[in-house]
GROMACS .gro file of C-alpha atoms in nm:
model
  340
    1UNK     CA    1   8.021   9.252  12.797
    2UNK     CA    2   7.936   9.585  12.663
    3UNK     CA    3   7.615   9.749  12.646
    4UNK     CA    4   7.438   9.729  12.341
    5UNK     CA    5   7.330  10.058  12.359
    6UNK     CA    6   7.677  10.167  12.413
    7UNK     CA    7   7.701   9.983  12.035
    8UNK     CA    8   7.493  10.154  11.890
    9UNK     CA    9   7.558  10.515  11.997
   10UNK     CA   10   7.894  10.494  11.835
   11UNK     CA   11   7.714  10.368  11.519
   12UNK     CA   12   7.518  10.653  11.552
   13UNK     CA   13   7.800  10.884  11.645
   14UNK     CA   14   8.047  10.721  11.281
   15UNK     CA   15   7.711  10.796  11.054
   16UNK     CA   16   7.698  11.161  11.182
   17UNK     CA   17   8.071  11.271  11.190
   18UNK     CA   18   8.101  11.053  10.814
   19UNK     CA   19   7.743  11.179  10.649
   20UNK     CA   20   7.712  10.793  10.581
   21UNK     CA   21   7.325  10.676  10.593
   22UNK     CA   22   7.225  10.316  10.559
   23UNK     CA   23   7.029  10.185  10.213
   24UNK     CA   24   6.763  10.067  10.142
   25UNK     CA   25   6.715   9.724  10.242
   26UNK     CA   26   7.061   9.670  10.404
   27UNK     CA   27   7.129   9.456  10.623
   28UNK     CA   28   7.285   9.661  11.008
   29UNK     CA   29   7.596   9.441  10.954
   30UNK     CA   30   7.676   9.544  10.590
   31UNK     CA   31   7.612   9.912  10.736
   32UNK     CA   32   7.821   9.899  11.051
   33UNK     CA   33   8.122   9.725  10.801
   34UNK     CA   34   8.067  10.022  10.602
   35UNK     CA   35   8.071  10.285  10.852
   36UNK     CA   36   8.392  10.119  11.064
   37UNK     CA   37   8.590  10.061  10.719
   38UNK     CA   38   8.578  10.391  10.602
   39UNK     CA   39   8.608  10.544  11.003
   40UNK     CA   40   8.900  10.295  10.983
   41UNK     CA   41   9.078  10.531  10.655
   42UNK     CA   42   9.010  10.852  10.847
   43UNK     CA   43   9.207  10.757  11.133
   44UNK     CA   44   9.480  10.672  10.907
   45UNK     CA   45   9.476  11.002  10.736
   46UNK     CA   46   9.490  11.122  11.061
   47UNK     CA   47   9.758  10.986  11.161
   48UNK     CA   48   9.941  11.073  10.862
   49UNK     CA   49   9.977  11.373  11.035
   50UNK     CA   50  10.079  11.271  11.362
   51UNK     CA   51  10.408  11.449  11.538
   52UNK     CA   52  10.403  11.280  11.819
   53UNK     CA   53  10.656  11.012  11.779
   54UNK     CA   54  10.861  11.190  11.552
   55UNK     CA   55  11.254  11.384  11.624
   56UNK     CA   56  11.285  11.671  11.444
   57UNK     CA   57  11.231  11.484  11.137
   58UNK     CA   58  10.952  11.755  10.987
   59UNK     CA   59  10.711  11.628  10.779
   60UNK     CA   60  10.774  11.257  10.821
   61UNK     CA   61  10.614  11.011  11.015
   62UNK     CA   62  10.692  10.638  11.083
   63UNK     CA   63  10.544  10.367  10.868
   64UNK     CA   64  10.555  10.134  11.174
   65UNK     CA   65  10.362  10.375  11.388
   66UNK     CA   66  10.064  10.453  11.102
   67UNK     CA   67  10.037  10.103  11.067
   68UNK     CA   68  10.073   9.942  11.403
   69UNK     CA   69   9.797  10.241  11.574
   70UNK     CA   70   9.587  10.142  11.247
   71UNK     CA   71   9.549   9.809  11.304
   72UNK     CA   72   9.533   9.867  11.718
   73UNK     CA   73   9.214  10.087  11.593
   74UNK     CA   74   9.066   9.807  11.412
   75UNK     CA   75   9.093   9.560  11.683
   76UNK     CA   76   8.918   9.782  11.926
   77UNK     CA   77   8.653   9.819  11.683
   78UNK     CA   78   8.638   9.407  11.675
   79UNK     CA   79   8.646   9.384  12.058
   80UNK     CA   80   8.330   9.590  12.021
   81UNK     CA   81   8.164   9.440  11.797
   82UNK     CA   82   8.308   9.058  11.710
   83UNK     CA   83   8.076   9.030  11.385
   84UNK     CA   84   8.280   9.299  11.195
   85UNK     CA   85   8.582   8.961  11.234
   86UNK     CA   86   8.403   8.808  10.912
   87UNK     CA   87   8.456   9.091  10.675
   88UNK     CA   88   8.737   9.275  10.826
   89UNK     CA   89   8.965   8.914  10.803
   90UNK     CA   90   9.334   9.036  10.742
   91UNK     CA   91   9.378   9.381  10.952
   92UNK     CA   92   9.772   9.466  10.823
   93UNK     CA   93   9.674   9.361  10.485
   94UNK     CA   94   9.337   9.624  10.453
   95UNK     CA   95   9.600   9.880  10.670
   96UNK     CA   96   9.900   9.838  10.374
   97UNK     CA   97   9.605   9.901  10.120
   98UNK     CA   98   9.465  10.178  10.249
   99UNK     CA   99   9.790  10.344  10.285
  100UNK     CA  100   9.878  10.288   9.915
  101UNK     CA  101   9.556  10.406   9.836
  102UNK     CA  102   9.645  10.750   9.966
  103UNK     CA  103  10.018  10.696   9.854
  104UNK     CA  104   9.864  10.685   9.455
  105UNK     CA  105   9.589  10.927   9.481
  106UNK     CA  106   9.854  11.173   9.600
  107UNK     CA  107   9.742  11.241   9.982
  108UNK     CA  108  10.115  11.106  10.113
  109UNK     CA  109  10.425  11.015   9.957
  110UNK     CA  110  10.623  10.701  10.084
  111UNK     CA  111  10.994  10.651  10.153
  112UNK     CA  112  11.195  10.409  10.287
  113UNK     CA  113  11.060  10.398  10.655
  114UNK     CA  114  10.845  10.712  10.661
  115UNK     CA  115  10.561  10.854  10.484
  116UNK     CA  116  10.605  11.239  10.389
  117UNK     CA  117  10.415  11.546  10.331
  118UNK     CA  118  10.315  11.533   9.942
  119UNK     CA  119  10.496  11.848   9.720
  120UNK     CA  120  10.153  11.956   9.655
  121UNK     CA  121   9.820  11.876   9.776
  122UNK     CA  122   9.586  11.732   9.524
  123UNK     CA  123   9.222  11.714   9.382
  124UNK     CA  124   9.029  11.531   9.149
  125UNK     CA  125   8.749  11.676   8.968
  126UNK     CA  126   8.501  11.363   8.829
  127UNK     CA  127   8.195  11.426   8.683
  128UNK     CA  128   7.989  11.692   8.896
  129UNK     CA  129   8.164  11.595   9.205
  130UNK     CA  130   8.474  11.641   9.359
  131UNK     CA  131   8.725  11.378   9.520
  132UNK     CA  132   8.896  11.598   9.859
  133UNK     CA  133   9.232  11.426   9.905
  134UNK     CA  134   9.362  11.729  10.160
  135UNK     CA  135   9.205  11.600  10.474
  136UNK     CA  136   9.190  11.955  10.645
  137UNK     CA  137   8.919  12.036  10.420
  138UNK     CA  138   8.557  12.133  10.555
  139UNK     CA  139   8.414  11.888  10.361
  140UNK     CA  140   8.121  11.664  10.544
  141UNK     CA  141   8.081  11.346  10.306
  142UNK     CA  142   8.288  11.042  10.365
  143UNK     CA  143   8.199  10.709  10.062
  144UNK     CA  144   8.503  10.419  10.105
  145UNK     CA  145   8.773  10.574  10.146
  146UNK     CA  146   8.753  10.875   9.986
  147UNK     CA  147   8.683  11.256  10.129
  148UNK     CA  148   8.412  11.431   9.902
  149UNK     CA  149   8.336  11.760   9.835
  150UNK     CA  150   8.205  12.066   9.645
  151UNK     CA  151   8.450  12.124   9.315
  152UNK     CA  152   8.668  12.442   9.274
  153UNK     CA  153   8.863  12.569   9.009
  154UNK     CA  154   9.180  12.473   9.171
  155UNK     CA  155   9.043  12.103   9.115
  156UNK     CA  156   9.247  11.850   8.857
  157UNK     CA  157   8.978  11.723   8.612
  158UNK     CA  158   9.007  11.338   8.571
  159UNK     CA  159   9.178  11.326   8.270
  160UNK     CA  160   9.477  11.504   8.407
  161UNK     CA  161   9.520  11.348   8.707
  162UNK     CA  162   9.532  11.003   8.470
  163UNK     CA  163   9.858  10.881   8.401
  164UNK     CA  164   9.720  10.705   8.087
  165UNK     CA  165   9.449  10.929   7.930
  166UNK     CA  166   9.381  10.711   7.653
  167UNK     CA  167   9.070  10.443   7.687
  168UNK     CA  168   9.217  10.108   7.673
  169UNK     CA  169   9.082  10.019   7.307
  170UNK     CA  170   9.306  10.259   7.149
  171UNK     CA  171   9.612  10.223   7.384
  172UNK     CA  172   9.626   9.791   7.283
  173UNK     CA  173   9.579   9.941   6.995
  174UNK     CA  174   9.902  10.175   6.972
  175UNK     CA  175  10.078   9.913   7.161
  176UNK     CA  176  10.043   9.640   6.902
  177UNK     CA  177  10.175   9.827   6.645
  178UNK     CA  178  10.468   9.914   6.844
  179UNK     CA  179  10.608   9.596   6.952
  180UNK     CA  180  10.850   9.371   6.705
  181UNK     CA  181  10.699   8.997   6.676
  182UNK     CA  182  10.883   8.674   6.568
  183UNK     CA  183  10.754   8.323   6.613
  184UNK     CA  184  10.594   8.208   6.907
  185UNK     CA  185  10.709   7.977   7.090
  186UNK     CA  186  10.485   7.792   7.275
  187UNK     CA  187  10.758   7.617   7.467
  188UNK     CA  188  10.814   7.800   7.717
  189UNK     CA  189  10.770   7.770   8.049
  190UNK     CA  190  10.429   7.776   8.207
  191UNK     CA  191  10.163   7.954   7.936
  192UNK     CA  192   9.824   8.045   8.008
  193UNK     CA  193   9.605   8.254   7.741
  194UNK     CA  194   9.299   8.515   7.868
  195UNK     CA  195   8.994   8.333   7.711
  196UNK     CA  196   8.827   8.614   7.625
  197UNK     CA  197   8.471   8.521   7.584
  198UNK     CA  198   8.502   8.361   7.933
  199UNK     CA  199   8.684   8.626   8.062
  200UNK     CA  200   8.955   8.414   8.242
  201UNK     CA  201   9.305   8.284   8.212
  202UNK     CA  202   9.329   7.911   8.107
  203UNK     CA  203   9.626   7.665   8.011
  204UNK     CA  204   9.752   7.782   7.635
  205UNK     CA  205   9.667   7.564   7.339
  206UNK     CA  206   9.725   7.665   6.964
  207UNK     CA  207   9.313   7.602   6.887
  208UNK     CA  208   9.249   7.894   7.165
  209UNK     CA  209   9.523   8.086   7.066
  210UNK     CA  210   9.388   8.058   6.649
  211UNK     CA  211   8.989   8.160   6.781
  212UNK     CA  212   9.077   8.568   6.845
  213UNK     CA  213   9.318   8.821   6.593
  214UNK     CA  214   9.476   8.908   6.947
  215UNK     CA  215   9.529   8.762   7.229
  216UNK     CA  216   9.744   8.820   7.550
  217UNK     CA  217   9.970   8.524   7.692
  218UNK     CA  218  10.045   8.515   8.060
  219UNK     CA  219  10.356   8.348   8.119
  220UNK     CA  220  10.518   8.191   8.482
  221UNK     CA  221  10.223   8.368   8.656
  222UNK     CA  222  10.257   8.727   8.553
  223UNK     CA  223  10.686   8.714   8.554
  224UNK     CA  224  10.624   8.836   8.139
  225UNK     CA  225  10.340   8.850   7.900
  226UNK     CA  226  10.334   8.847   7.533
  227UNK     CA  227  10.060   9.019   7.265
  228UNK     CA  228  10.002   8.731   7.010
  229UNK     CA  229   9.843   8.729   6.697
  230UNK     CA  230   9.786   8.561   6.448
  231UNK     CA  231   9.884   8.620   6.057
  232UNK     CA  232   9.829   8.375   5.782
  233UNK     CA  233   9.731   8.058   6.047
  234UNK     CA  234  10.070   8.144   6.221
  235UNK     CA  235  10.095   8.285   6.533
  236UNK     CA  236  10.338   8.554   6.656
  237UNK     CA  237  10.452   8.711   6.963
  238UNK     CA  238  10.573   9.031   7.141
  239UNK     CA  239  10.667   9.125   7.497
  240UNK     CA  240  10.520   9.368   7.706
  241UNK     CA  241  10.753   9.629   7.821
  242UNK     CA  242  10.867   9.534   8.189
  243UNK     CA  243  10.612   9.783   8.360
  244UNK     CA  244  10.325   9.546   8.286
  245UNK     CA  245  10.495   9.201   8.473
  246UNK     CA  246  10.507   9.101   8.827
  247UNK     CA  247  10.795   9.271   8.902
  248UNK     CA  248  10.642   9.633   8.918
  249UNK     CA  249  10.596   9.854   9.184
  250UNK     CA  250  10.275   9.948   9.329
  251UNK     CA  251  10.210  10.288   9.104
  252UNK     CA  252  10.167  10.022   8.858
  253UNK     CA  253  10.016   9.705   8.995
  254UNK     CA  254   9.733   9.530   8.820
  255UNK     CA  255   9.881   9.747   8.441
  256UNK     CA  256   9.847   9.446   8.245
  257UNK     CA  257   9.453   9.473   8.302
  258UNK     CA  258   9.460   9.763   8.088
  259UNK     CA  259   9.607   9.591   7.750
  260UNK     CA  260   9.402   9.265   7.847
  261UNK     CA  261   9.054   9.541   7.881
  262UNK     CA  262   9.154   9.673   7.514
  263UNK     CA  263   9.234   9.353   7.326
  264UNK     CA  264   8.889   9.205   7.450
  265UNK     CA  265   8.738   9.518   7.289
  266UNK     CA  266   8.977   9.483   6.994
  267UNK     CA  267   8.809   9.170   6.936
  268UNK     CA  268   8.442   9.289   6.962
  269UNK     CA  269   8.388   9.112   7.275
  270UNK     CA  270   8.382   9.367   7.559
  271UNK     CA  271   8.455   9.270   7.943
  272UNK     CA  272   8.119   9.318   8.104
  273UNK     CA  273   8.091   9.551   8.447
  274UNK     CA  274   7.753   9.486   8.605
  275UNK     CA  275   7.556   9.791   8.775
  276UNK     CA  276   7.284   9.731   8.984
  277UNK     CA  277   7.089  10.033   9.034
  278UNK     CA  278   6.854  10.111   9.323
  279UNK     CA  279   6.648  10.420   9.443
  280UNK     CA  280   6.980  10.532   9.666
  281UNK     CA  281   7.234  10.274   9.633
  282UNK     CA  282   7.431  10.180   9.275
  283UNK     CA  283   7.607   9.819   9.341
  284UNK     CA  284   7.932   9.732   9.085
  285UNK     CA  285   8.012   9.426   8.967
  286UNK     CA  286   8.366   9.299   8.736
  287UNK     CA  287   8.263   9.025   8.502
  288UNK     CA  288   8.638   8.860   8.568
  289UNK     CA  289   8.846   9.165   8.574
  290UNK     CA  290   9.004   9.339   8.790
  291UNK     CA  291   9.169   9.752   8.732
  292UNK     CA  292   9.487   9.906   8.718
  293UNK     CA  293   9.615  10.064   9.055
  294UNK     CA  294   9.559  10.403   8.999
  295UNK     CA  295   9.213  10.388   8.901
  296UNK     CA  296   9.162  10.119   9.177
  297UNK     CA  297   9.295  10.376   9.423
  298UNK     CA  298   9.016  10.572   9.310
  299UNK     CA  299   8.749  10.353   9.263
  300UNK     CA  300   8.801  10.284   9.645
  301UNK     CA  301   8.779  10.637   9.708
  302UNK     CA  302   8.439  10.632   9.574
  303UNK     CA  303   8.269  10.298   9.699
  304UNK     CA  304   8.309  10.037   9.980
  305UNK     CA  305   8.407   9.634   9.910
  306UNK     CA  306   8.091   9.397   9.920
  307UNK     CA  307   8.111   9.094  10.184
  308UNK     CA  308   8.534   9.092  10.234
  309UNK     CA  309   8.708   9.481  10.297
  310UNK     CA  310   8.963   9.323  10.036
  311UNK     CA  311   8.718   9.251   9.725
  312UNK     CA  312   8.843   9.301   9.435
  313UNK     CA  313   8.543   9.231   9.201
  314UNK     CA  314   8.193   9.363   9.414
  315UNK     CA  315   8.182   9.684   9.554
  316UNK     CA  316   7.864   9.955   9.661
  317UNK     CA  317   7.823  10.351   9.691
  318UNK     CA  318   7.569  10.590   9.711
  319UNK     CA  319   7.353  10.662   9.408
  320UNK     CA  320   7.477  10.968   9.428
  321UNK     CA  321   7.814  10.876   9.276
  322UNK     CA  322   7.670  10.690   8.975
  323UNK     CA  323   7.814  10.956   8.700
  324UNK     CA  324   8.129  10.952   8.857
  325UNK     CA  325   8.186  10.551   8.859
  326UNK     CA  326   8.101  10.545   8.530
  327UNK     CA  327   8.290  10.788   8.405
  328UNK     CA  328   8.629  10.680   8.545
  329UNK     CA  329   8.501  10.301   8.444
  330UNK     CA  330   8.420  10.473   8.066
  331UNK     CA  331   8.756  10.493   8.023
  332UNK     CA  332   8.830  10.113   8.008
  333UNK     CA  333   8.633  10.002   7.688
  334UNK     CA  334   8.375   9.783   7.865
  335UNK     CA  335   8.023   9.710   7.847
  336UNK     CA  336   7.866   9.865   8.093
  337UNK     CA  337   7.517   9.631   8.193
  338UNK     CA  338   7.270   9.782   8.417
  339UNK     CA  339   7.052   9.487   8.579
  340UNK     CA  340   6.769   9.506   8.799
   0.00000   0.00000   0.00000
């Protein structure tokens, strides 16, 4: 069995080498999940740049060998501590994530077997602070995944590095007038319609369909969706363009989110994120929604999962970083509620 006190001086030893402190009121094994998840990403951006194993293949390194030494990593954490086993519950799974977090934000780019020095090394300027992607840098200040540091001018502001700069109000906006409707047709394999006002998907029915101007049909579990709406007690219907279905890659997981975010605030009934705001911690909660993957990619960068390392919907940072969360979350047309 090992010493406790062997425990905690690598607690210790994580907190200093990450600048992570513990909050107010948290519980030691919400901390140490903390500390290990995001000591967890630093090993993996180190071994982005691992040689080692590699021919002469410059610049490349094996997917198999990033992933396999990640997940060896987080096991030997778990032999040392068992209690991280409840939130760290599917090792590859948080490993693949973290990877494609650092694949979309730019640090790496992925090929077929290998990940690959990036043509250029980004930043990302948001709000007063400044998101370090290079992992050479000096800086000291480690929040989920992400490296954080003092902004430069060679920084990207957010709104560049955004693929889609628009907030999602106006872009459901320019996409309904740009598809070509006909006749629904409600037939058609398995239908479910976003309930809006209870922010979930739920079987399709006409009366549902007739209570919103828009509305956005899932259909076959994400294989297509359609924009409805409805014009003289008729409804009508549009595809999405292919990007937004099941079928896309990763750049673009989660896409539909984005025309689902700006038809509920087409309808004057926002998606609610809840903020919970404390004297040096800021806790974020989805009211039913979920982002797109870039902006998830970033998100994580800023904050660390609540209770599972592969939450989707809960997530805490420092206080420090409340401008920056909700400026990239600004962006999204949703109410933002700040509760007690």
């Amino acid at each position: 069995m090992i010493n406790q006190n062997i425990i905690n001086k690598l607690y210790n030893t994580l907190s200093n080498d990450l600048s992570i402190s513990k909050f107010n009121n948290e519980f030691d094994y919400s901390y140490k999940c903390r500390l290990v998840y995001s000591a967890l990403a630093k090993w993996i951006l180190t071994l982005f740049s691992d040689r080692d194993f590699e021919s002469e293949d410059n610049g490349q390194i094996s997917k198999s060998h990033v992933t396999i030494s990640a997940i060896n990593i987080l096991n030997s954490y778990k032999k040392i501590d068992p209690q991280l086993k409840d939130y760290f519950n599917d090792d590859k799974k948080l490993v693949n994530l973290i990877e494609n977090v650092y694949i979309r934000t730019g640090y790496v780019d992925s090929g077929t077997y290998s990940f690959k020095s990036p043509q250029k090394l980004g930043r990302i300027k948001i709000s007063n602070k400044c998101l370090v992607i290079n992992a050479d840098s000096k800086t000291k200040t480690t929040r989920g995944l992400g490296l954080w540091g003092k902004p430069s001018d060679l920084d990207t502001p957010l709104d560049e590095y955004l693929l889609i700069k628009d907030k999602a109000e106006d872009y459901a906006s320019q996409m309904i007038l740009q598809l070509q409707y006909s006749s629904f047709d409600s037939d058609h394999g398995k239908l479910e319609l976003y309930n809006i006002e209870k922010n979930r998907w739920e079987l399709y029915s006409s009366k549902l369909a007739n209570q919103f101007n828009y509305s956005i049909v899932r259909i076959d579990d994400g294989m297509d969706y359609k924009i409805i709406k409805r014009i003289n007690e008729e409804i009508y219907g549009a595809s999405l363009p292919i990007i937004y279905s099941k079928s896309n890659d990763y750049y673009f997981e989660h896409e539909v989110w984005r025309i689902i975010l700006g038809i509920c605030a087409l309808n004057g009934i926002k998606a609610k994120c809840y903020l919970t705001i404390k004297e040096n911690y800021l806790k974020i909660r989805f009211g039913g929604f979920i982002l797109p993957s870039l902006e998830d990619a970033i998100l994580r960068c800023m904050c660390w999962p609540l209770n599972d390392c592969l939450n989707i919907s809960e997530f805490i940072t420092d206080i420090s970083m409340k401008d920056a969360v909700i400026d990239l979350l600004s962006k999204f047309s949703i109410e933002i509620v700040e509760v007690k």
